[in-house]
CSV table of C-alpha atoms in Angstrom, one decimal:
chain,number,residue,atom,x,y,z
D,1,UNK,CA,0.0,0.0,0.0
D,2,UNK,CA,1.5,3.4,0.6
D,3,UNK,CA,3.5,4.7,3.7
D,4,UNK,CA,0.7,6.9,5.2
D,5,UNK,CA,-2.6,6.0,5.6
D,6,UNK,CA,-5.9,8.8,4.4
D,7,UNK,CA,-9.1,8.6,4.9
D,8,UNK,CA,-11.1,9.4,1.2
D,9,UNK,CA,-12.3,12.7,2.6
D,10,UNK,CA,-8.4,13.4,3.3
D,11,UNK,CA,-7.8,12.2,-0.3
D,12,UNK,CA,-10.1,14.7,-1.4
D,13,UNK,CA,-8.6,17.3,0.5
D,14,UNK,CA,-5.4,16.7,-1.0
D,15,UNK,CA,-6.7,16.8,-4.6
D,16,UNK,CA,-7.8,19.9,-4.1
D,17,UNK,CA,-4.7,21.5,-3.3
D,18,UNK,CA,-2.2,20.0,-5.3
D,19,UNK,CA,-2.2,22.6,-7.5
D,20,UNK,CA,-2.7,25.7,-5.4
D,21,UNK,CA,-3.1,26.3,-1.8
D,22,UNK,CA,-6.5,26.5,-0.9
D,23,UNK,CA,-8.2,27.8,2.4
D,24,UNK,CA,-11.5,26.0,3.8
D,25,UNK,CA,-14.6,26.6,1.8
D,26,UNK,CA,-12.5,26.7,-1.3
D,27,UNK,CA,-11.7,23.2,-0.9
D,28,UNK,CA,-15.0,22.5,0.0
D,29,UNK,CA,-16.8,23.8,-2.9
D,30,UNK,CA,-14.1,22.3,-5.1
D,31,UNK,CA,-15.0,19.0,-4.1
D,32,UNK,CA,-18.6,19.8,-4.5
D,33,UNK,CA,-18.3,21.0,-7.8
D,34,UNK,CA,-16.1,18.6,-9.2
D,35,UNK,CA,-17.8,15.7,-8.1
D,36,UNK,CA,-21.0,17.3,-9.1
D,37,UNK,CA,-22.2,17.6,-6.6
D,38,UNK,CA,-22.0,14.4,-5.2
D,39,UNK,CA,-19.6,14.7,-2.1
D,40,UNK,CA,-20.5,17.3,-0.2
D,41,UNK,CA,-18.1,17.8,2.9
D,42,UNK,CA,-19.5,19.7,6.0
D,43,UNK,CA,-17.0,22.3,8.1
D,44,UNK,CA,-17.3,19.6,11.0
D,45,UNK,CA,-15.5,16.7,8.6
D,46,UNK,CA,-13.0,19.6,6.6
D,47,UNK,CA,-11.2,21.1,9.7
D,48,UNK,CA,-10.9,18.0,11.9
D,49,UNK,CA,-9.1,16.4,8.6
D,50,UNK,CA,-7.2,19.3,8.0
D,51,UNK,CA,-5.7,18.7,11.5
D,52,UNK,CA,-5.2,14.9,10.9
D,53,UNK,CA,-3.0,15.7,8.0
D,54,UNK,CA,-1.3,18.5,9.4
D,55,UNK,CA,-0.1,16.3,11.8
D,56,UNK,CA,1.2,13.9,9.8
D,57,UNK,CA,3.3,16.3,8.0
D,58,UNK,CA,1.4,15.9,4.5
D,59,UNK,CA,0.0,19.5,4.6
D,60,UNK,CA,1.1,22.9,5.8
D,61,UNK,CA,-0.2,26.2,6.8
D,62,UNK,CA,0.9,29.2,4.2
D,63,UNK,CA,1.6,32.5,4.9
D,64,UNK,CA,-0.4,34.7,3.1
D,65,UNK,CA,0.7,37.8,4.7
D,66,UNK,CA,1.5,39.6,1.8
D,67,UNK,CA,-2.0,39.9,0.0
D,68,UNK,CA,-4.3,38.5,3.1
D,69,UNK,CA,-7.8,37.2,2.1
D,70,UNK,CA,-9.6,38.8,5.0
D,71,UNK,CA,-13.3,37.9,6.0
D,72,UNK,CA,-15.6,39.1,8.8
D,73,UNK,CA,-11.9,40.5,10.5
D,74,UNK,CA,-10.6,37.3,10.1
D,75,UNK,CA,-7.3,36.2,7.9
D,76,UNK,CA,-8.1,33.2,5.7
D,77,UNK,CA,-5.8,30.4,6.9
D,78,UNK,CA,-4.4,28.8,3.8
D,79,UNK,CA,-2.9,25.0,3.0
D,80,UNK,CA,-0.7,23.4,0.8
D,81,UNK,CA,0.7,20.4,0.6
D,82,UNK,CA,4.2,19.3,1.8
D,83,UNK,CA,6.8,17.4,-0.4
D,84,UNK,CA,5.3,14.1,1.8
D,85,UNK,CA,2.3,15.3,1.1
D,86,UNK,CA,2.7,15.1,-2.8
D,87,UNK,CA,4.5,12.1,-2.6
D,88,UNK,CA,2.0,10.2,-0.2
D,89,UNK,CA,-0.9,11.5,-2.7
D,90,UNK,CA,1.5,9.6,-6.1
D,91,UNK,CA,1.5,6.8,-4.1
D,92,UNK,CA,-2.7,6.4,-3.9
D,93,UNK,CA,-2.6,7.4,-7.2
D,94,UNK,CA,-0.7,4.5,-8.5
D,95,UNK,CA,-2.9,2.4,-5.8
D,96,UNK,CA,-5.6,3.2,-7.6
D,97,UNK,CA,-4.0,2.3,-11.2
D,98,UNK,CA,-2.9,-1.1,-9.7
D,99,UNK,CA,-6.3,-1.8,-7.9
D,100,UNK,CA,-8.0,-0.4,-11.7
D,101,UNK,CA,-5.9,-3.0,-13.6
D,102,UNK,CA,-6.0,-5.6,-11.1
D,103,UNK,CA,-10.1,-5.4,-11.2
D,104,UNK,CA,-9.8,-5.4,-15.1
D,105,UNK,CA,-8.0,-8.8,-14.9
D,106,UNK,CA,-10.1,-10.4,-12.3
D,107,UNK,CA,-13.1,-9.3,-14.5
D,108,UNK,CA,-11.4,-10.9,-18.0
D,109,UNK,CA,-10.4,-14.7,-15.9
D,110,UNK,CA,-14.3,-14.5,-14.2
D,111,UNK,CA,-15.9,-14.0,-17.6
């Protein structure tokens, strides 16, 4: 398997910021919207799993002291994903290829 183990909604959360960082609702209504709507994760699931992966070093906080994203006085608090991070979220990815090809196989000797 791979070194760290996720939860899907972690997974998720990690998708969504593997290009960019992201703050809280923005990774929320990116998952929304691209699963059409299908997954919708609730502020009590996102921050408790932002924690989680924080802890286990696969995403950081980002400074975005420079242009701060300010709402009702607050500063938006940003996250990005570390370098294990990126490499934890290659290593589901190719899970998933394996488990994908492995299916495909079992689905070819069952028919």
């Amino acid at each position: 398997m791979y070194s760290r183990q996720v939860t899907l909604i972690e997974e998720l959360i990690m998708i969504a910021m593997r290009h960019n960082p992201r703050y809280g609702l923005e990774i929320i209504n990116l998952v929304y919207e691209a699963s059409d709507g299908g997954i919708d994760i609730n502020l009590g699931a996102l921050y408790p799993a932002l924690k989680r992966l924080q802890r286990q070093n696969l995403i950081k906080t980002v400074d975005k002291s420079e242009n701060p994203s300010v709402r009702n006085g607050h500063s938006r608090k940003y996250y990005e994903l570390t370098e294990d991070g990126y490499q934890v979220l290659n290593e589901i990815n190719a899970v998933r290829m394996q488990l994908v090809e492995r299916f495909q196989e079992t689905e070819t000797k069952l028919s």
